[in-house]
């Protein structure tokens, strides 16, 4: 299958814009979860909670938006 992205798959319009969406995801435990880990697992739980903190992942998502019908597609 030769899938060339020409136009909108919904309405067939060629009036399509490419949009880049940057999503930032902060992974890990909040202070509350770290404390919860401490209660459940003792110092090891707290350590795990602290290690999981502050990991930020940036994801760039590029997709197309149809200017005519508003459909989003890759
Ligand atoms: Zn469309």
mmCIF file of N, CA and C and ligand atoms in Angstrom:
data_model
loop_
_atom_site.group_PDB
_atom_site.id
_atom_site.type_symbol
_atom_site.label_atom_id
_atom_site.label_comp_id
_atom_site.label_asym_id
_atom_site.label_seq_id
_atom_site.Cartn_x
_atom_site.Cartn_y
_atom_site.Cartn_z
ATOM 1 N N UNK A 1 0.837 -1.203 0.000
ATOM 2 C CA UNK A 1 0.000 0.000 0.000
ATOM 3 C C UNK A 1 0.871 1.252 0.000
ATOM 4 N N UNK A 2 0.639 2.095 -0.976
ATOM 5 C CA UNK A 2 1.416 3.318 -1.078
ATOM 6 C C UNK A 2 0.621 4.478 -0.494
ATOM 7 N N UNK A 3 0.920 4.792 0.753
ATOM 8 C CA UNK A 3 0.127 5.801 1.459
ATOM 9 C C UNK A 3 0.788 7.169 1.396
ATOM 10 N N UNK A 4 0.553 7.886 0.322
ATOM 11 C CA UNK A 4 1.057 9.256 0.218
ATOM 12 C C UNK A 4 -0.009 10.181 0.796
ATOM 13 N N UNK A 5 0.416 11.009 1.753
ATOM 14 C CA UNK A 5 -0.549 11.885 2.400
ATOM 15 C C UNK A 5 -0.825 13.125 1.547
ATOM 16 N N UNK A 6 -1.753 12.989 0.684
ATOM 17 C CA UNK A 6 -2.177 14.125 -0.110
ATOM 18 C C UNK A 6 -3.605 14.461 0.299
ATOM 19 N N UNK A 7 -3.766 15.658 0.820
ATOM 20 C CA UNK A 7 -5.109 16.102 1.157
ATOM 21 C C UNK A 7 -5.666 15.441 2.405
ATOM 22 N N UNK A 8 -6.859 15.855 2.725
ATOM 23 C CA UNK A 8 -7.530 15.402 3.926
ATOM 24 C C UNK A 8 -8.239 14.065 3.689
ATOM 25 N N UNK A 9 -8.039 13.098 4.564
ATOM 26 C CA UNK A 9 -8.697 11.806 4.372
ATOM 27 C C UNK A 9 -10.202 11.871 4.612
ATOM 28 N N UNK A 10 -10.639 12.922 5.286
ATOM 29 C CA UNK A 10 -12.071 13.020 5.581
ATOM 30 C C UNK A 10 -12.855 13.696 4.459
ATOM 31 N N UNK A 11 -12.343 14.885 4.040
ATOM 32 C CA UNK A 11 -13.118 15.632 3.042
ATOM 33 C C UNK A 11 -12.384 15.773 1.704
ATOM 34 N N UNK A 12 -11.116 15.347 1.663
ATOM 35 C CA UNK A 12 -10.381 15.393 0.422
ATOM 36 C C UNK A 12 -9.776 16.744 0.085
ATOM 37 N N UNK A 13 -9.873 17.708 1.004
ATOM 38 C CA UNK A 13 -9.346 19.035 0.758
ATOM 39 C C UNK A 13 -7.819 19.025 0.755
ATOM 40 N N UNK A 14 -7.261 19.870 -0.084
ATOM 41 C CA UNK A 14 -5.806 19.992 -0.109
ATOM 42 C C UNK A 14 -5.325 21.128 0.774
ATOM 43 N N UNK A 15 -6.244 21.768 1.440
ATOM 44 C CA UNK A 15 -5.932 22.888 2.321
ATOM 45 C C UNK A 15 -5.548 22.349 3.710
ATOM 46 N N UNK A 16 -4.342 21.803 3.774
ATOM 47 C CA UNK A 16 -3.899 21.091 4.971
ATOM 48 C C UNK A 16 -2.647 21.743 5.534
ATOM 49 N N UNK A 17 -2.648 21.942 6.834
ATOM 50 C CA UNK A 17 -1.494 22.544 7.488
ATOM 51 C C UNK A 17 -0.758 21.509 8.317
ATOM 52 N N UNK A 18 0.566 21.644 8.376
ATOM 53 C CA UNK A 18 1.362 20.765 9.234
ATOM 54 C C UNK A 18 1.585 21.475 10.562
ATOM 55 N N UNK A 19 1.256 20.786 11.634
ATOM 56 C CA UNK A 19 1.352 21.374 12.964
ATOM 57 C C UNK A 19 2.301 20.538 13.817
ATOM 58 N N UNK A 20 3.185 21.236 14.535
ATOM 59 C CA UNK A 20 4.067 20.542 15.466
ATOM 60 C C UNK A 20 3.621 20.815 16.890
ATOM 61 N N UNK A 21 3.395 19.761 17.595
ATOM 62 C CA UNK A 21 2.903 19.864 18.951
ATOM 63 C C UNK A 21 3.972 19.319 19.903
ATOM 64 N N UNK A 22 4.452 20.172 20.800
ATOM 65 C CA UNK A 22 5.479 19.723 21.737
ATOM 66 C C UNK A 22 4.834 19.441 23.093
ATOM 67 N N UNK A 23 4.949 18.207 23.495
ATOM 68 C CA UNK A 23 4.344 17.796 24.750
ATOM 69 C C UNK A 23 5.444 17.513 25.775
ATOM 70 N N UNK A 24 5.313 18.117 26.917
ATOM 71 C CA UNK A 24 6.279 17.871 27.972
ATOM 72 C C UNK A 24 5.636 17.021 29.064
ATOM 73 N N UNK A 25 6.257 15.920 29.332
ATOM 74 C CA UNK A 25 5.712 15.024 30.335
ATOM 75 C C UNK A 25 6.689 14.915 31.494
ATOM 76 N N UNK A 26 6.228 15.256 32.654
ATOM 77 C CA UNK A 26 7.069 15.086 33.832
ATOM 78 C C UNK A 26 6.666 13.790 34.519
ATOM 79 N N UNK A 27 7.621 12.925 34.537
ATOM 80 C CA UNK A 27 7.368 11.615 35.102
ATOM 81 C C UNK A 27 7.759 11.576 36.564
ATOM 82 N N UNK A 28 7.177 10.666 37.271
ATOM 83 C CA UNK A 28 7.691 10.401 38.600
ATOM 84 C C UNK A 28 6.739 10.692 39.726
ATOM 85 N N UNK A 29 7.256 10.522 40.893
ATOM 86 C CA UNK A 29 6.486 10.642 42.108
ATOM 87 C C UNK A 29 6.411 12.090 42.546
ATOM 88 N N UNK A 30 5.270 12.493 42.982
ATOM 89 C CA UNK A 30 5.194 13.752 43.702
ATOM 90 C C UNK A 30 5.616 13.506 45.131
ATOM 91 N N UNK A 31 5.633 14.570 45.925
ATOM 92 C CA UNK A 31 6.009 14.419 47.324
ATOM 93 C C UNK A 31 5.036 13.486 48.040
ATOM 94 N N UNK A 32 3.792 13.581 47.677
ATOM 95 C CA UNK A 32 2.774 12.739 48.304
ATOM 96 C C UNK A 32 3.018 11.268 48.071
ATOM 97 N N UNK A 33 3.378 10.944 46.844
ATOM 98 C CA UNK A 33 3.632 9.541 46.525
ATOM 99 C C UNK A 33 4.908 9.047 47.185
ATOM 100 N N UNK A 34 5.909 9.930 47.276
ATOM 101 C CA UNK A 34 7.146 9.565 47.969
ATOM 102 C C UNK A 34 6.868 9.219 49.411
ATOM 103 N N UNK A 35 6.019 10.020 50.048
ATOM 104 C CA UNK A 35 5.657 9.762 51.434
ATOM 105 C C UNK A 35 4.880 8.468 51.546
ATOM 106 N N UNK A 36 4.019 8.239 50.582
ATOM 107 C CA UNK A 36 3.236 7.010 50.570
ATOM 108 C C UNK A 36 4.157 5.806 50.442
ATOM 109 N N UNK A 37 5.180 5.950 49.583
ATOM 110 C CA UNK A 37 6.176 4.898 49.434
ATOM 111 C C UNK A 37 6.904 4.641 50.745
ATOM 112 N N UNK A 38 7.145 5.725 51.474
ATOM 113 C CA UNK A 38 7.840 5.587 52.754
ATOM 114 C C UNK A 38 6.993 4.805 53.746
ATOM 115 N N UNK A 39 5.709 5.088 53.729
ATOM 116 C CA UNK A 39 4.804 4.391 54.637
ATOM 117 C C UNK A 39 4.716 2.908 54.281
ATOM 118 N N UNK A 40 4.636 2.633 52.992
ATOM 119 C CA UNK A 40 4.458 1.249 52.537
ATOM 120 C C UNK A 40 5.755 0.448 52.608
ATOM 121 N N UNK A 41 6.858 1.052 52.197
ATOM 122 C CA UNK A 41 8.082 0.277 51.999
ATOM 123 C C UNK A 41 9.251 0.727 52.879
ATOM 124 N N UNK A 42 9.032 1.746 53.687
ATOM 125 C CA UNK A 42 10.140 2.242 54.501
ATOM 126 C C UNK A 42 11.080 3.091 53.681
ATOM 127 N N UNK A 43 12.325 3.233 54.122
ATOM 128 C CA UNK A 43 13.297 4.120 53.452
ATOM 129 C C UNK A 43 13.514 3.786 51.981
ATOM 130 N N UNK A 44 13.375 2.525 51.618
ATOM 131 C CA UNK A 44 13.572 2.139 50.216
ATOM 132 C C UNK A 44 12.488 2.760 49.348
ATOM 133 N N UNK A 45 11.285 2.752 49.863
ATOM 134 C CA UNK A 45 10.164 3.357 49.142
ATOM 135 C C UNK A 45 10.378 4.837 48.933
ATOM 136 N N UNK A 46 10.872 5.523 49.949
ATOM 137 C CA UNK A 46 11.131 6.961 49.854
ATOM 138 C C UNK A 46 12.218 7.232 48.820
ATOM 139 N N UNK A 47 13.250 6.396 48.834
ATOM 140 C CA UNK A 47 14.356 6.534 47.883
ATOM 141 C C UNK A 47 13.845 6.360 46.456
ATOM 142 N N UNK A 48 13.018 5.364 46.257
ATOM 143 C CA UNK A 48 12.452 5.123 44.928
ATOM 144 C C UNK A 48 11.608 6.313 44.495
ATOM 145 N N UNK A 49 10.866 6.860 45.440
ATOM 146 C CA UNK A 49 10.040 8.018 45.135
ATOM 147 C C UNK A 49 10.876 9.202 44.718
ATOM 148 N N UNK A 50 12.017 9.412 45.388
ATOM 149 C CA UNK A 50 12.882 10.537 45.071
ATOM 150 C C UNK A 50 13.593 10.341 43.741
ATOM 151 N N UNK A 51 13.970 9.105 43.464
ATOM 152 C CA UNK A 51 14.663 8.818 42.211
ATOM 153 C C UNK A 51 13.763 9.031 41.005
ATOM 154 N N UNK A 52 12.476 8.811 41.233
ATOM 155 C CA UNK A 52 11.532 8.945 40.126
ATOM 156 C C UNK A 52 11.158 10.373 39.830
ATOM 157 N N UNK A 53 11.602 11.300 40.647
ATOM 158 C CA UNK A 53 11.196 12.685 40.493
ATOM 159 C C UNK A 53 12.022 13.430 39.458
ATOM 160 N N UNK A 54 11.415 14.394 38.830
ATOM 161 C CA UNK A 54 12.143 15.340 37.991
ATOM 162 C C UNK A 54 12.585 14.833 36.645
ATOM 163 N N UNK A 55 11.998 13.752 36.202
ATOM 164 C CA UNK A 55 12.341 13.279 34.862
ATOM 165 C C UNK A 55 11.355 13.868 33.870
ATOM 166 N N UNK A 56 11.882 14.708 33.016
ATOM 167 C CA UNK A 56 11.007 15.364 32.057
ATOM 168 C C UNK A 56 11.307 14.859 30.655
ATOM 169 N N UNK A 57 10.275 14.442 30.011
ATOM 170 C CA UNK A 57 10.405 13.921 28.660
ATOM 171 C C UNK A 57 9.723 14.873 27.691
ATOM 172 N N UNK A 58 10.431 15.239 26.651
ATOM 173 C CA UNK A 58 9.835 16.123 25.656
ATOM 174 C C UNK A 58 9.541 15.328 24.390
ATOM 175 N N UNK A 59 8.327 15.427 23.981
ATOM 176 C CA UNK A 59 7.903 14.671 22.812
ATOM 177 C C UNK A 59 7.364 15.628 21.756
ATOM 178 N N UNK A 60 7.904 15.537 20.572
ATOM 179 C CA UNK A 60 7.407 16.381 19.493
ATOM 180 C C UNK A 60 6.512 15.555 18.586
ATOM 181 N N UNK A 61 5.314 16.036 18.465
ATOM 182 C CA UNK A 61 4.317 15.316 17.706
ATOM 183 C C UNK A 61 3.941 16.146 16.478
ATOM 184 N N UNK A 62 4.222 15.623 15.331
ATOM 185 C CA UNK A 62 3.879 16.353 14.119
ATOM 186 C C UNK A 62 2.671 15.707 13.449
ATOM 187 N N UNK A 63 1.705 16.521 13.192
ATOM 188 C CA UNK A 63 0.516 16.006 12.522
ATOM 189 C C UNK A 63 -0.022 17.056 11.567
ATOM 190 N N UNK A 64 -1.025 16.707 10.850
ATOM 191 C CA UNK A 64 -1.625 17.642 9.899
ATOM 192 C C UNK A 64 -3.051 17.957 10.309
ATOM 193 N N UNK A 65 -3.413 19.182 10.027
ATOM 194 C CA UNK A 65 -4.771 19.612 10.325
ATOM 195 C C UNK A 65 -5.402 20.130 9.043
ATOM 196 N N UNK A 66 -6.581 19.648 8.774
ATOM 197 C CA UNK A 66 -7.326 20.126 7.614
ATOM 198 C C UNK A 66 -7.950 21.472 7.948
ATOM 199 N N UNK A 67 -7.669 22.460 7.111
ATOM 200 C CA UNK A 67 -8.200 23.801 7.371
ATOM 201 C C UNK A 67 -9.689 23.891 7.039
ATOM 202 N N UNK A 68 -10.188 22.938 6.303
ATOM 203 C CA UNK A 68 -11.594 22.992 5.906
ATOM 204 C C UNK A 68 -12.523 22.294 6.893
ATOM 205 N N UNK A 69 -12.171 21.070 7.300
ATOM 206 C CA UNK A 69 -13.078 20.357 8.189
ATOM 207 C C UNK A 69 -12.493 20.168 9.591
ATOM 208 N N UNK A 70 -11.216 20.523 9.774
ATOM 209 C CA UNK A 70 -10.620 20.453 11.101
ATOM 210 C C UNK A 70 -10.129 19.080 11.509
ATOM 211 N N UNK A 71 -10.108 18.157 10.571
ATOM 212 C CA UNK A 71 -9.673 16.802 10.901
ATOM 213 C C UNK A 71 -8.173 16.769 11.174
ATOM 214 N N UNK A 72 -7.793 15.988 12.175
ATOM 215 C CA UNK A 72 -6.372 15.797 12.467
ATOM 216 C C UNK A 72 -5.956 14.417 12.016
ATOM 217 N N UNK A 73 -4.822 14.397 11.341
ATOM 218 C CA UNK A 73 -4.329 13.105 10.876
ATOM 219 C C UNK A 73 -2.830 13.185 10.703
ATOM 220 N N UNK A 74 -2.197 12.035 10.589
ATOM 221 C CA UNK A 74 -0.750 11.980 10.411
ATOM 222 C C UNK A 74 -0.369 12.156 8.961
HETATM 223 ZN ZN1 LIG B 1 -10.904 17.906 5.688
#
